mmCIF file of N, CA and C in Angstrom:
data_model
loop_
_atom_site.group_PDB
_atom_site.id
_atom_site.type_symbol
_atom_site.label_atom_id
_atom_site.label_comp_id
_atom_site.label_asym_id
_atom_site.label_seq_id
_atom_site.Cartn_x
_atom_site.Cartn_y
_atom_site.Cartn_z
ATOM 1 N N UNK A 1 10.287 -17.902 22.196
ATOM 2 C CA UNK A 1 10.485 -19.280 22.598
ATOM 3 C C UNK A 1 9.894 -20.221 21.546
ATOM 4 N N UNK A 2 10.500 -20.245 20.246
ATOM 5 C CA UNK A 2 10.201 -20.893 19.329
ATOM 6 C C UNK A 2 10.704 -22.452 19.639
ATOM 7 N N UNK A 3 11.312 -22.989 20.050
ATOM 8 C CA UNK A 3 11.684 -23.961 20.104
ATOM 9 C C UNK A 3 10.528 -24.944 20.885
ATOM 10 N N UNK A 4 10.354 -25.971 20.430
ATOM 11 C CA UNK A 4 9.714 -26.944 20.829
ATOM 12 C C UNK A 4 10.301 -27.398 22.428
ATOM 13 N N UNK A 5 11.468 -28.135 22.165
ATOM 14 C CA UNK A 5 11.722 -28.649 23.438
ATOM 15 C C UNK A 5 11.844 -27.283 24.766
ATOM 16 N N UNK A 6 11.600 -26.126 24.688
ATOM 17 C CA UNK A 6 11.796 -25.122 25.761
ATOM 18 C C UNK A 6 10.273 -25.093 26.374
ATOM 19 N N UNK A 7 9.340 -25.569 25.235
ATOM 20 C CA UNK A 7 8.001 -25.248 25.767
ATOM 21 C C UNK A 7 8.049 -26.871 27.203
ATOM 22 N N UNK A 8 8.723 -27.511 27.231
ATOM 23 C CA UNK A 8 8.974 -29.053 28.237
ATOM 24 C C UNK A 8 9.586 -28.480 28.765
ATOM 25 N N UNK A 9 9.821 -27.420 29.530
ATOM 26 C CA UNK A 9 10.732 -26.904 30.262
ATOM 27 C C UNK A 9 9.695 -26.714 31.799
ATOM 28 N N UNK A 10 10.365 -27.015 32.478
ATOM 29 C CA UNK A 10 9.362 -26.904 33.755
ATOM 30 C C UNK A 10 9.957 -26.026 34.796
ATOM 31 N N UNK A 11 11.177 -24.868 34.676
ATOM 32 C CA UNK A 11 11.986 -24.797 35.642
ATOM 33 C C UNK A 11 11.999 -23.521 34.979
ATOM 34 N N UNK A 12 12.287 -21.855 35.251
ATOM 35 C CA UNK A 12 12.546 -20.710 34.895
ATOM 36 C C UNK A 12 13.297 -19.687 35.711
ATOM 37 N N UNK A 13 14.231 -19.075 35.380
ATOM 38 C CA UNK A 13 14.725 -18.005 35.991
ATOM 39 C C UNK A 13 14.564 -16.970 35.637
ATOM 40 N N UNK A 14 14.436 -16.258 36.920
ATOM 41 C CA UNK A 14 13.819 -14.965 36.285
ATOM 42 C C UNK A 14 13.953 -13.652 36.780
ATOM 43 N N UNK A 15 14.309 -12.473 36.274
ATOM 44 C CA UNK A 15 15.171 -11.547 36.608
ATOM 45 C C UNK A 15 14.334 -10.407 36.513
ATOM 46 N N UNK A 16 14.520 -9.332 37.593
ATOM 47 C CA UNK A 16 14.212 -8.496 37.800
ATOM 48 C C UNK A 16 15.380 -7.377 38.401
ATOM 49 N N UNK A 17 15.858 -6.061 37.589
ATOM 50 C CA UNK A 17 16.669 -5.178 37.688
ATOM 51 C C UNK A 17 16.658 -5.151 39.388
ATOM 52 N N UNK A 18 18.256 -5.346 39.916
ATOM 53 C CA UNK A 18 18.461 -4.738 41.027
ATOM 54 C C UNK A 18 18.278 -5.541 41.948
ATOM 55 N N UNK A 19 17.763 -7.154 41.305
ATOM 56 C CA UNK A 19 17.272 -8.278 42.614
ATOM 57 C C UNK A 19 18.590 -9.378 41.853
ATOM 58 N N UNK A 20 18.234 -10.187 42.961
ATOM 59 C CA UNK A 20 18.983 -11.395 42.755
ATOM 60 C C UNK A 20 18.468 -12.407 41.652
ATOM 61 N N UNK A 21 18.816 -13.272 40.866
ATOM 62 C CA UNK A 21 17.597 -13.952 40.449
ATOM 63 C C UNK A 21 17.008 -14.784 40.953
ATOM 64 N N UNK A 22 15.840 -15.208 40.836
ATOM 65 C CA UNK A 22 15.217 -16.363 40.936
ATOM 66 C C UNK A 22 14.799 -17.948 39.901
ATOM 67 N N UNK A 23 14.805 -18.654 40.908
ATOM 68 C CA UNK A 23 14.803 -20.114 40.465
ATOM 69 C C UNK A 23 13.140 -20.524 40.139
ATOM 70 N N UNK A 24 12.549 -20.705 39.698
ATOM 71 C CA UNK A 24 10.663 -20.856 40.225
ATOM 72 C C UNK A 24 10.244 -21.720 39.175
ATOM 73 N N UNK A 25 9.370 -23.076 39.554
ATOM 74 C CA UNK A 25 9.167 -23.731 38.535
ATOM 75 C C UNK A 25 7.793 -23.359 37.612
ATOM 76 N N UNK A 26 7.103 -23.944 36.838
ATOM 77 C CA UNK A 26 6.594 -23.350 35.795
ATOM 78 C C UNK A 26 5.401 -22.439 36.280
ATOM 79 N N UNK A 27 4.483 -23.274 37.379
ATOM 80 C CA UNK A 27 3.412 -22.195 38.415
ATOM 81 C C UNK A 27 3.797 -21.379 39.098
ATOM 82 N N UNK A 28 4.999 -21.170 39.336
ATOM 83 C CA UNK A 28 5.087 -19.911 40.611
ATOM 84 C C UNK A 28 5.559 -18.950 39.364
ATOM 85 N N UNK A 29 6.365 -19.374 37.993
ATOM 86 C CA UNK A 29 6.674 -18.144 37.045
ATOM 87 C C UNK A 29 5.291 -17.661 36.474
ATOM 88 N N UNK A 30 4.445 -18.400 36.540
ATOM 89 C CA UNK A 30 2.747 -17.901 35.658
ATOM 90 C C UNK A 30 2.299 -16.434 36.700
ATOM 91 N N UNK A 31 2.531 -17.357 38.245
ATOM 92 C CA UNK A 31 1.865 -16.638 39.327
ATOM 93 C C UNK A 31 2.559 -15.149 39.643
ATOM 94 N N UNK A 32 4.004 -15.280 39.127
ATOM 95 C CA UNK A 32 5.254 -14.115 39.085
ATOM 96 C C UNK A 32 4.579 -13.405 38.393
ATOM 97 N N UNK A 33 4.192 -13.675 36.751
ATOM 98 C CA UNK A 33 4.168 -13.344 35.727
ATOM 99 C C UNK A 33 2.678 -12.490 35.958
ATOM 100 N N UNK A 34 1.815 -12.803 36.427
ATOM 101 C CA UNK A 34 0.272 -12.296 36.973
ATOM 102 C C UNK A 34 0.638 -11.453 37.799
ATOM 103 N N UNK A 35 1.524 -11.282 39.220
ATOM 104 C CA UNK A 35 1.537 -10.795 39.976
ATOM 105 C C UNK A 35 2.039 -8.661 39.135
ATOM 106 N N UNK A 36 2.924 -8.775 38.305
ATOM 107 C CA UNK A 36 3.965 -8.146 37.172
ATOM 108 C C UNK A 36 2.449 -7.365 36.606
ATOM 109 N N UNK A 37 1.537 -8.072 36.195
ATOM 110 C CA UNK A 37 0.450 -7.628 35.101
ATOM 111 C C UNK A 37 -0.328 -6.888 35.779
ATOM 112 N N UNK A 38 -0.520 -7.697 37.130
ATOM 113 C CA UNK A 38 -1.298 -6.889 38.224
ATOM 114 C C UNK A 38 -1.129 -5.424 38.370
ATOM 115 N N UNK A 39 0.038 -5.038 37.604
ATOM 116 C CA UNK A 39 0.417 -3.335 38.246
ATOM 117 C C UNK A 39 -0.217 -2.570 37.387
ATOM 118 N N UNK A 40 -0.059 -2.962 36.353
ATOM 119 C CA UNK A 40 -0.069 -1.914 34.755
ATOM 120 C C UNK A 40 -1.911 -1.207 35.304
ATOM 121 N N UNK A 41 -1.955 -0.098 34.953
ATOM 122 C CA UNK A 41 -3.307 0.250 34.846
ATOM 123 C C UNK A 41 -3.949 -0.360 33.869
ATOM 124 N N UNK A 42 -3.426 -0.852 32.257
ATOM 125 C CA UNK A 42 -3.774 -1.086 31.348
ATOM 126 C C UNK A 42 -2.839 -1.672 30.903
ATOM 127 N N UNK A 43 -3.271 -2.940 30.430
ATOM 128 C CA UNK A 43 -2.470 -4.087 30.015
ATOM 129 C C UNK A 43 -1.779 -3.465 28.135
ATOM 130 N N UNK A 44 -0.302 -3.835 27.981
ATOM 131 C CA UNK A 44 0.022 -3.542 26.902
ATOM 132 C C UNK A 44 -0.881 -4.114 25.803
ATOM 133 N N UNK A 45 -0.652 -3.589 24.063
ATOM 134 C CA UNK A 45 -2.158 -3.661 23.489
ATOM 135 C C UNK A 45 -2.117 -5.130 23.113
ATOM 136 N N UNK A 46 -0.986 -5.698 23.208
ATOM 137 C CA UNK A 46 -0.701 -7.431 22.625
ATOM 138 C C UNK A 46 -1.267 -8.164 23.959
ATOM 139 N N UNK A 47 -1.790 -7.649 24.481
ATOM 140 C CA UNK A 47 -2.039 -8.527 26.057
ATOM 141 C C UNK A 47 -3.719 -8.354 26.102
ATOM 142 N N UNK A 48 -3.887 -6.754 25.950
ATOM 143 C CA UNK A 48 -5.381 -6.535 26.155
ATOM 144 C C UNK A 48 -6.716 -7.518 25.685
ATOM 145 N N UNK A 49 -6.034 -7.758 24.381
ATOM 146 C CA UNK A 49 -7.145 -8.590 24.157
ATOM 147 C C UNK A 49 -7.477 -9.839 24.763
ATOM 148 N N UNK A 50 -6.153 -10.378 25.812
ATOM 149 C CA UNK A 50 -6.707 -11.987 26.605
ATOM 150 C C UNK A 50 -7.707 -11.375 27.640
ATOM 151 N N UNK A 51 -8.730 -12.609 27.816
ATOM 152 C CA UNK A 51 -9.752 -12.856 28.663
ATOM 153 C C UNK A 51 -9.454 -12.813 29.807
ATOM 154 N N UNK A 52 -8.347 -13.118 30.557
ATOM 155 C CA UNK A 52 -8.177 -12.897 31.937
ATOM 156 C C UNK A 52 -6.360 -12.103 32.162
ATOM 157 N N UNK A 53 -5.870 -11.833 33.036
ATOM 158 C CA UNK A 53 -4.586 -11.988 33.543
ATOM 159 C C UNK A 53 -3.653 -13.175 33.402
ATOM 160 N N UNK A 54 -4.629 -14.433 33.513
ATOM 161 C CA UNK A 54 -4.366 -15.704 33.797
ATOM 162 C C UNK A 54 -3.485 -16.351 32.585
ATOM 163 N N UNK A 55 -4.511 -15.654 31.410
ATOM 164 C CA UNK A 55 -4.195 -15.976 29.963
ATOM 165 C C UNK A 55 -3.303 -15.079 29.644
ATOM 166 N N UNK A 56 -2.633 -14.290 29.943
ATOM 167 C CA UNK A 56 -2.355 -13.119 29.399
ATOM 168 C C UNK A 56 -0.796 -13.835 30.030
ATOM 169 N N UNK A 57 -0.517 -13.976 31.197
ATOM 170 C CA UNK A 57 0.511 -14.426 31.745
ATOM 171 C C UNK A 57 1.105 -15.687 31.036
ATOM 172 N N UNK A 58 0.129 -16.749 30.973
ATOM 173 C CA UNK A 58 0.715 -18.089 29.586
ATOM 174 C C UNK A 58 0.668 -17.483 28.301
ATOM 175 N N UNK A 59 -0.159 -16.457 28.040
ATOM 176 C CA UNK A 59 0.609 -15.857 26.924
ATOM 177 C C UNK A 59 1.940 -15.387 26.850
ATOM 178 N N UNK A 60 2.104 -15.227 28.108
ATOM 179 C CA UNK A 60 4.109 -14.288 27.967
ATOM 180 C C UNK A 60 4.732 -15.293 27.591
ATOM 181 N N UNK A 61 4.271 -16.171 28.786
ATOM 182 C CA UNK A 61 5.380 -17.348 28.821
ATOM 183 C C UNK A 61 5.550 -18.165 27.696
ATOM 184 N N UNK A 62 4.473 -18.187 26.732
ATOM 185 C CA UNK A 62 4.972 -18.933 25.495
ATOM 186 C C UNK A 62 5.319 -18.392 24.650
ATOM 187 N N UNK A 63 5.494 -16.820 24.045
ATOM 188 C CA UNK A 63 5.927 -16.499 23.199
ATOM 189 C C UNK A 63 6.911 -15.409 23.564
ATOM 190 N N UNK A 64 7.509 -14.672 24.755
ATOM 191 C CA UNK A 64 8.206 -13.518 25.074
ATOM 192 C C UNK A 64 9.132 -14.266 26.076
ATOM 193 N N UNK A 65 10.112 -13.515 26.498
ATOM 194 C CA UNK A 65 11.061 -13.983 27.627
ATOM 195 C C UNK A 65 11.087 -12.332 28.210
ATOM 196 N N UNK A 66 10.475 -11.182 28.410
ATOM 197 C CA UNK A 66 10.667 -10.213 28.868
ATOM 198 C C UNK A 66 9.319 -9.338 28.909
ATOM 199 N N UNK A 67 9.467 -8.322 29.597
ATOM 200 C CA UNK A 67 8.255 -7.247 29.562
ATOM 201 C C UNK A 67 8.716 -5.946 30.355
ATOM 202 N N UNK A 68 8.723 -5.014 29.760
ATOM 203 C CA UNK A 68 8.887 -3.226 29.896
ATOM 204 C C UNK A 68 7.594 -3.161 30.794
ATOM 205 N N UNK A 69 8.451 -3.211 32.039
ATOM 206 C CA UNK A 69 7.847 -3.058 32.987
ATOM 207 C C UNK A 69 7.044 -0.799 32.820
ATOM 208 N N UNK A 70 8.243 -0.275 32.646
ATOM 209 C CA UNK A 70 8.094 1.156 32.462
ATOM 210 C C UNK A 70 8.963 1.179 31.845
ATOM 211 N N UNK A 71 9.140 2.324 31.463
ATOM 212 C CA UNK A 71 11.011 3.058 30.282
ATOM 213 C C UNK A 71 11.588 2.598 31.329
ATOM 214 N N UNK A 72 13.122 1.852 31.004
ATOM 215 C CA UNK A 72 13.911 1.362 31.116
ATOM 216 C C UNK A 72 13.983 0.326 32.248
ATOM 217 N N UNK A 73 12.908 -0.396 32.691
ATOM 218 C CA UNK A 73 12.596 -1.216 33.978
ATOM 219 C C UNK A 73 12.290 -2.112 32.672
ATOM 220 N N UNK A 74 13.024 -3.266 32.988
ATOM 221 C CA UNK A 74 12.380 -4.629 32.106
ATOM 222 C C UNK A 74 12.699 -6.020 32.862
ATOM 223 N N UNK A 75 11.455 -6.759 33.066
ATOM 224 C CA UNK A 75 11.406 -7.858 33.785
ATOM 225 C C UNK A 75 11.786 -8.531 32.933
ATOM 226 N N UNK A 76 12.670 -9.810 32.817
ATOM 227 C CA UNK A 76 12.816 -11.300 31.903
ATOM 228 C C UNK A 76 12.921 -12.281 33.140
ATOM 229 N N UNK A 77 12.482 -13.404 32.243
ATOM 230 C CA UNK A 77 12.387 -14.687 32.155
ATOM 231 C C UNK A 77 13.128 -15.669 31.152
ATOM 232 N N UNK A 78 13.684 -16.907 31.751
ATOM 233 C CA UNK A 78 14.125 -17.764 30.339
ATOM 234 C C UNK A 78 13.687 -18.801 31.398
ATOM 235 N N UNK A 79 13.528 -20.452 30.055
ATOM 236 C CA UNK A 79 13.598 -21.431 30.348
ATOM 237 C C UNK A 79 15.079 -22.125 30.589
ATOM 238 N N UNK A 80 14.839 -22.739 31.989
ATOM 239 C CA UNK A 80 15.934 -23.408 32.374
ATOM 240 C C UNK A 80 16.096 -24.581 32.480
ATOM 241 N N UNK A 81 16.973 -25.424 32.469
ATOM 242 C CA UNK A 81 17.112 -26.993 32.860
ATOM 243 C C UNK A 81 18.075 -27.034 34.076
ATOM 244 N N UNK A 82 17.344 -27.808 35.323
ATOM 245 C CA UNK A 82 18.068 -28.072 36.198
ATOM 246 C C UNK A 82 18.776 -28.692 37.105
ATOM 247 N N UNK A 83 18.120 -29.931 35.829
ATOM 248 C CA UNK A 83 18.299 -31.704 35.894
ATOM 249 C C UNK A 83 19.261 -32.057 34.534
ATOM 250 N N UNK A 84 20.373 -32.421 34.365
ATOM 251 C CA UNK A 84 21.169 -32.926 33.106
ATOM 252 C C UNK A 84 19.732 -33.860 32.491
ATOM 253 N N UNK A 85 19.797 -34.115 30.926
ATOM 254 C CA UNK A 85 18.729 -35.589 30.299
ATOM 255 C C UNK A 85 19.109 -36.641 30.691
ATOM 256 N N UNK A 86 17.585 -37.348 30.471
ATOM 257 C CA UNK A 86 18.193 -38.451 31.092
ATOM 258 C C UNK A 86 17.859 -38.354 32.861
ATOM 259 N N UNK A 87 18.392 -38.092 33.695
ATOM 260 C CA UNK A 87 17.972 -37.795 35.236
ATOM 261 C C UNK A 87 16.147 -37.988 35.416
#
């Protein structure tokens, strides 16, 4: 999520194999995103080093749109707009 204007994004959908997607604005995707981290016995090694879950989760969200949940289980996320500009 290199783009500047995606980081102003307040709105995310977000997909999980075998579910419907979801709509969730920027706190309930952090709280998604924590809930996801919560499982791992051990956080992947690009994650380990944040200080909490907390951080580790705004870490996804600003630089990844996905995470290998296990071999071949992969959670994503993208930024959405759900208001035209302008509105």
């Amino acid at each position: 999520m290199s783009d500047p204007l995606i980081r102003e994004m307040d709105n995310y959908v977000v997909l999980v194999p075998g579910e419907s997607e979801q709509f969730l604005d920027k706190e309930q995707t952090l709280l998604w995103l924590q809930s996801w981290l919560n499982k791992f016995d051990s956080l992947p090694l690009d994650l380990a080093c944040k200080s909490s879950i907390e951080e580790a989760a705004q870490h996804l969200l600003d630089t990844a749109c996905d995470l290998e949940i296990k071999t071949g289980f992969t959670i994503q996320w993208y930024a959405v707009r759900l208001e035209s500009p302008g509105q």
